[in-house]
Amino acid sequence: MFNHLKVDASKVYLFIEFTASAFFSMMFVTMSLYEATVAGLTPLQLVLVGTTLEVSAFLFEVPTGIVADVYSRRTSIIIGYLLMGVGFLVEGLFPMFLPILIAQVIWGLGYTFTSGATQAWISDEVGEEPANKLFMRATQVGLVASLFGMGLAILIGANNVALPILFGATGVIAIGLVLIVIMPETGFHPAPKEDRNTWQHMWHTFNEGLKAVRARPRLMSILGVGLFFGLYSEGFDRLWVKHLLDTFDLPVIFGNNQVAFFAVLRIAAALLTILAVRFVEKRVDSGSPLAIGRAMFIVTGVIAVAMIGFAVSPFLSLTLGLYLVINIFRAVSTPLYSGWVNQKLDSNVRATVHSMAGQVDAIGQIGGGPSVGLVAKLFSVVAAIATSGFLLLPAMFLVGRANRISIE
């Protein structure tokens, strides 16, 4: 692949972040609604869709990493966006369980072509320090774009829930096509064979991470917390829309437009999350493992209790309030957990332990999703979401254990 125009790499990176955030948010606003209503998926099928995506991303991470490390980050990123767009297009065109499962495999494959490769590409092009500053700016740009995308979904999906997915899928494919023309690659050097992301390297990473964790009992407890966060999340993510649709008569916004209702709810969650993350950044000492641990104890407990409350609440206003609480505290937990894992690590094992933390979370999601799906099939969606909340409760014990070790 080659480019005809020479565009500054920083501008290309911001273009990717803005357009991808806008198109993805446009689709994600309607995805669960589309799967539950237009495709008519059962609760178990909804969860299996999510599990299929997680398994695909987990399995394809290694072979697609080889493309980025050996051949070209640019090529890997372009392939990724084209494949993700095709995956979304398949889902939007064929509202049936099997095509939607196939779409998750295509989407998961495409995602792994971009995962890590985008950050590595821009770091090679502009340098590590400028790239770190660019990451912060891109986060802000992406947030604005996601709000824009959710607003567009309200307009596009007013009469057809599938349209935001089809429009967004076409946009994602367009990103890949535009990148063929404008994306530079001047700083790429193939990774040495011993540094490439192979299955052997992945197993070596896991073993090295295991050694590092065994030598640090506090870190073992922290990764245990990450496992439970993975276990609970998939069921809630796939079933919360189904729960609202089945349990309540949702209010009419902008005409009889369910897309508008869920878009407004997500926009409210995003805006409140911005305020919450800034509040936590100011109030929690990121240099203190104990301060982070105490914050994680509160965050974990609130998410678990709010999720159980969300499942059993008979009042729509209370249920929606608990949904916002869950989203805000989940968003807060992400940087807190990353900072918690990062504390007191030797530089030679830092990347390995972070990689292992990601693997633990993926394993939790792959294991937790089908389990909660079976609860939904055998009992009810309410029971399944409540189970997700109960799955998180043991993490509080591990948080407390990690905090006690920190004090010692």
C-alpha positions as a printed Julia matrix, in Angstrom:
408×3 Matrix{Float64}:
   0.0     0.0    0.0
   1.23    3.5   -0.75
   0.02    7.03  -0.19
  -0.36    9.74  -2.81
  -0.53   12.71  -0.43
   1.92   13.63   2.28
  -0.16   14.6    5.31
   1.35   15.34   8.72
   1.16   12.19  10.88
  -0.26   14.08  13.88
  -3.14   15.37  11.77
  -3.77   11.89  10.39
  -3.86   10.47  13.92
  -6.38   13.09  15.05
  -8.42   12.39  11.9
  -8.51    8.7   12.85
  -9.53    9.46  16.44
 -12.26   11.93  15.48
 -13.86    9.92  12.69
 -13.58    6.54  14.42
 -15.04    7.92  17.67
 -17.93    9.54  15.8
 -18.83    6.48  13.71
 -18.34    3.96  16.53
 -20.47    5.95  18.99
 -23.16    6.3   16.32
 -23.32    2.53  15.96
 -22.92    1.59  19.62
 -25.88    3.79  20.62
 -28.17    1.59  18.53
 -26.35   -1.78  18.48
 -27.96   -3.38  21.56
 -31.36   -1.9   20.67
 -31.04   -3.27  17.12
 -30.0    -6.73  18.33
 -32.82   -6.91  20.89
 -35.63   -5.53  18.69
 -34.92   -5.79  14.96
 -32.89   -9.01  15.17
 -34.99  -10.31  18.07
 -32.08  -12.04  19.83
 -32.77  -13.87  23.08
 -30.87  -12.85  26.26
 -28.52  -15.83  25.88
 -27.89  -14.97  22.23
 -27.18  -11.33  23.16
 -24.5   -12.44  25.61
 -23.03  -14.99  23.18
 -22.64  -12.2   20.61
 -20.45  -10.33  23.07
 -18.51  -13.46  24.02
 -17.85  -14.25  20.35
 -16.37  -10.78  19.91
 -14.15  -11.19  22.99
 -12.93  -14.65  21.93
 -12.19  -13.41  18.39
 -10.21  -10.43  19.64
  -8.31  -12.65  22.1
  -7.4   -15.29  19.5
  -6.53  -12.9   16.66
  -4.39  -10.57  18.79
  -1.23  -12.59  18.15
  -1.36  -13.26  14.38
  -2.46   -9.7   13.61
   0.27   -8.37  15.89
   2.81  -10.09  13.65
   1.58   -8.04  10.66
   2.09   -4.8   12.6
   5.49   -5.83  13.94
   6.97   -7.41  10.81
   5.39   -5.84   7.74
   3.84   -2.44   8.41
   1.83   -0.65  11.11
   0.2     1.42   8.36
  -0.91   -1.68   6.43
  -2.2    -3.27   9.61
  -4.27   -0.2   10.56
  -5.79    0.16   7.07
  -6.73   -3.53   6.94
  -8.23   -3.19  10.42
 -10.59   -0.35   9.57
 -11.7    -2.0    6.33
 -12.48   -5.25   8.14
 -14.25   -3.56  11.06
 -16.42   -1.64   8.6
 -17.32   -4.85   6.76
 -18.18   -6.54  10.07
 -20.54   -3.74  11.08
 -22.06   -3.75   7.59
 -22.82   -7.49   7.84
 -24.53   -6.92  11.19
 -26.64   -4.03   9.9
 -27.7    -5.79   6.7
 -28.56   -9.21   8.16
 -30.56   -8.98  11.45
 -30.24  -12.67  12.36
 -28.23  -14.5   15.01
 -25.76  -16.38  12.77
 -24.82  -13.4   10.53
 -24.43  -11.24  13.64
 -22.07  -13.86  15.13
 -20.05  -13.86  11.89
 -19.99  -10.07  12.03
 -18.41  -10.23  15.51
 -15.63  -12.47  14.19
 -14.9   -10.05  11.31
 -15.12   -7.06  13.64
 -12.89   -8.74  16.25
 -10.31   -9.61  13.59
 -10.34   -6.02  12.29
 -10.0    -4.58  15.79
  -6.88   -6.6   16.52
  -5.23   -5.23  13.37
  -5.57   -1.72  14.88
  -5.06   -2.6   18.56
  -1.63   -1.37  19.61
  -0.62   -0.72  16.0
  -2.12    2.78  15.95
  -0.26    3.9   19.08
   2.94    2.25  17.86
   2.62    3.91  14.43
   2.2     7.47  15.74
   5.0     6.97  18.3
   7.34    5.9   15.49
   6.3     8.87  13.32
   6.5    11.76  15.83
   8.52   10.38  18.76
   7.49    9.06  22.18
   7.12   12.34  24.09
   5.1    14.19  21.38
   2.98   11.05  20.98
   2.15   11.02  24.72
   0.92   14.62  24.46
  -1.02   13.71  21.33
  -2.75   10.85  23.16
  -4.19   13.34  25.66
  -5.37   15.67  22.91
  -6.82   12.76  20.94
  -8.82   11.66  24.01
 -10.5    15.08  24.13
 -11.08   15.09  20.37
 -12.56   11.59  20.55
 -14.93   12.57  23.35
 -16.32   15.52  21.38
 -16.62   13.31  18.29
 -18.49   10.61  20.22
 -21.07   13.16  21.4
 -21.41   14.33  17.8
 -21.87   10.72  16.64
 -24.57   10.03  19.23
 -26.41   13.17  18.16
 -26.27   12.04  14.53
 -27.66    8.64  15.53
 -30.79   10.36  16.86
 -31.41   11.98  13.47
 -30.43    9.01  11.3
 -32.16    6.35  13.39
 -35.46    8.16  13.9
 -37.38    5.81  11.61
 -34.96    2.9   11.17
 -32.8     1.51  13.98
 -30.46   -0.19  11.49
 -29.54    3.02   9.64
 -26.99    4.37  12.18
 -25.2     0.99  12.02
 -25.14    0.98   8.21
 -24.11    4.64   8.05
 -21.38    4.13  10.66
 -20.12    0.94   8.96
 -19.78    2.79   5.66
 -17.93    5.56   7.48
 -15.47    3.11   9.05
 -14.74    1.56   5.63
 -14.23    5.12   4.33
 -11.63    5.73   7.06
  -9.58    2.8    5.72
  -9.88    4.03   2.14
  -8.87    7.6    3.05
  -5.88    6.3    5.04
  -4.6     4.53   1.91
  -4.2     7.99   0.38
  -3.08   10.2    3.29
  -1.33    7.99   5.88
   2.47    8.26   6.01
   4.89    5.69   7.41
   8.47    6.9    7.66
   9.55    5.72  11.1
   8.73    2.03  10.92
  11.45   -0.58  11.38
  10.48   -4.27  11.56
  10.7    -5.63  15.08
  13.54   -8.09  15.79
  12.35  -11.69  15.7
  12.69  -12.08  19.48
  10.42   -9.06  20.07
   7.6   -10.1   17.75
   4.14  -10.89  19.04
   4.04  -14.66  18.48
   2.27  -17.4   20.42
   5.6   -18.27  22.02
   6.1   -14.62  22.93
   2.58  -14.46  24.38
   3.23  -17.56  26.5
   6.59  -16.13  27.57
   4.88  -12.86  28.49
   2.31  -14.72  30.58
   5.0   -16.73  32.37
   7.14  -13.66  33.05
   4.07  -11.82  34.31
   3.2   -14.78  36.54
   6.69  -14.73  38.07
   6.43  -10.99  38.72
   2.98  -11.36  40.26
   3.94  -14.32  42.47
   6.78  -12.25  43.86
   4.3    -9.51  44.81
   1.29  -10.77  46.83
  -0.37   -7.33  46.62
  -0.18   -7.44  42.83
  -1.74  -10.91  42.82
  -4.74   -9.53  44.7
  -4.97   -6.57  42.3
  -5.04   -8.86  39.25
  -7.67  -10.94  41.03
  -9.78   -7.78  41.21
  -9.29   -7.39  37.45
 -10.56  -10.95  36.88
 -13.81  -10.21  38.71
 -14.22   -6.94  36.81
 -13.99   -9.01  33.62
 -16.43  -11.62  34.94
 -19.23   -9.18  35.73
 -19.0    -6.75  32.82
 -20.02   -8.73  29.73
 -23.46   -9.77  31.01
 -24.43   -6.23  32.02
 -23.14   -4.67  28.79
 -25.24   -7.01  26.66
 -28.42   -7.14  28.72
 -29.08   -3.68  30.19
 -30.94   -2.44  27.08
 -33.0    -5.64  26.92
 -33.89   -5.2   30.61
 -35.15   -1.64  30.08
 -37.16   -2.61  27.01
 -38.78   -5.62  28.72
 -39.45   -4.01  32.1
 -40.57   -0.43  31.44
 -42.61    1.71  29.08
 -39.87    4.05  27.94
 -40.7     7.75  27.56
 -41.12    9.24  24.11
 -38.36   11.65  23.07
 -38.37   13.56  19.76
 -41.38   11.61  18.52
 -41.6     7.85  18.93
 -37.84    7.39  18.67
 -36.22    4.76  20.91
 -32.81    5.57  19.45
 -33.19    9.11  20.8
 -33.94    7.81  24.3
 -30.83    5.65  24.48
 -28.67    8.29  22.8
 -29.72   10.97  25.31
 -29.07    8.51  28.15
 -25.56    7.78  26.87
 -24.82   11.47  26.27
 -25.85   12.24  29.87
 -23.58    9.41  31.08
 -20.66   10.73  29.01
 -21.0    14.31  30.29
 -21.32   13.2   33.93
 -18.33   10.89  33.47
 -16.14   13.8   32.37
 -16.95   15.64  35.6
 -16.46   12.52  37.73
 -13.05   11.65  36.24
 -11.81   15.21  36.77
 -13.06   15.11  40.37
 -11.22   11.85  41.06
  -8.03   13.13  39.41
  -8.0    16.06  41.84
  -9.02   14.14  44.97
  -7.12   10.83  44.69
  -3.34   10.83  45.11
  -2.2     8.81  42.09
   1.21    8.34  43.69
  -0.2     6.48  46.7
  -1.12    2.79  46.3
  -3.23    2.99  49.47
  -5.17    6.05  48.25
  -5.9     4.31  44.95
  -6.83    1.11  46.8
  -9.29    2.9   49.06
 -10.88    4.59  46.06
 -11.12    1.21  44.29
 -12.87   -0.27  47.34
 -15.55    2.43  47.19
 -15.88    2.25  43.39
 -16.16   -1.55  43.36
 -18.79   -1.6   46.09
 -20.87    1.13  44.46
 -20.85   -0.62  41.05
 -21.88   -3.97  42.56
 -24.7    -2.54  44.71
 -25.93   -0.23  41.93
 -26.03   -3.12  39.47
 -28.11   -5.29  41.8
 -30.38   -2.29  42.39
 -30.63   -1.68  38.63
 -31.82   -5.27  38.17
 -34.54   -5.25  40.84
 -35.72   -1.62  40.85
 -39.43   -1.28  39.96
 -39.14    2.44  39.16
 -37.84    3.74  35.83
 -36.37    6.95  37.28
 -34.43    5.0   39.93
 -33.29    2.42  37.36
 -31.99    5.12  35.0
 -30.25    6.88  37.89
 -28.53    3.62  38.85
 -27.51    3.1   35.21
 -25.78    6.49  35.26
 -24.09    5.64  38.57
 -22.82    2.33  37.14
 -21.44    4.0   34.01
 -19.75    6.82  35.87
 -18.06    4.57  38.42
 -17.0     2.07  35.75
 -15.33    4.89  33.83
 -13.6     6.06  37.01
 -12.42    2.52  37.78
 -10.45    2.21  34.52
  -7.71    4.82  35.17
  -7.69    3.95  38.87
  -7.07    0.27  38.13
  -4.36    1.02  35.55
  -2.6     3.27  38.05
  -3.0     0.65  40.78
  -1.39   -2.06  38.64
   1.39    0.36  37.69
   2.4     1.13  41.29
   5.78   -0.1   42.57
   6.6    -2.06  39.4
  10.14   -2.53  38.14
  10.55   -1.05  34.68
  11.69   -4.39  33.24
   8.37   -6.07  34.11
   5.95   -3.13  33.77
   4.85   -3.84  30.2
   4.61   -7.56  30.95
   2.36   -7.08  33.98
   0.09   -4.63  32.12
  -0.18   -7.13  29.27
  -1.07   -9.85  31.73
  -3.72   -7.61  33.32
  -5.34   -7.29  29.9
  -5.26  -11.06  29.42
  -6.85  -11.63  32.84
  -9.68   -9.19  32.03
 -10.32  -10.91  28.68
 -10.41  -14.34  30.33
 -12.9   -13.0   32.89
 -15.19  -11.63  30.15
 -15.02  -14.84  28.12
 -15.88  -16.92  31.2
 -18.46  -14.58  32.72
 -20.52  -13.82  29.63
 -21.88  -17.31  28.89
 -22.44  -18.0   32.59
 -24.64  -14.92  32.98
 -26.31  -15.75  29.65
 -27.33  -19.16  30.98
 -28.82  -17.51  34.06
 -30.85  -15.28  31.73
 -32.03  -18.31  29.73
 -32.9   -20.47  32.73
 -34.37  -17.74  34.93
 -34.64  -14.13  33.7
 -32.73  -11.06  32.54
 -33.3    -9.55  36.0
 -31.63  -12.57  37.62
 -28.76  -12.38  35.11
 -27.99   -8.71  35.76
 -28.26   -9.22  39.52
 -25.85  -12.16  39.13
 -23.41   -9.81  37.37
 -23.54   -7.52  40.38
 -22.97  -10.43  42.8
 -20.02  -11.61  40.66
 -18.26   -8.33  41.44
 -18.73   -8.49  45.22
 -15.8   -10.9   45.86
 -13.52   -8.27  44.31
 -14.09   -6.13  47.41
 -12.42   -8.79  49.55
  -9.4    -8.75  47.22
  -9.27   -4.94  47.22
  -9.26   -4.96  51.02
  -6.54   -7.62  51.03
  -4.38   -5.59  48.66
  -4.84   -2.51  50.87
  -3.77   -4.4   53.98
  -0.64   -5.63  52.2
   0.06   -2.04  51.09
  -0.02   -0.88  54.7
   2.33   -3.65  55.77
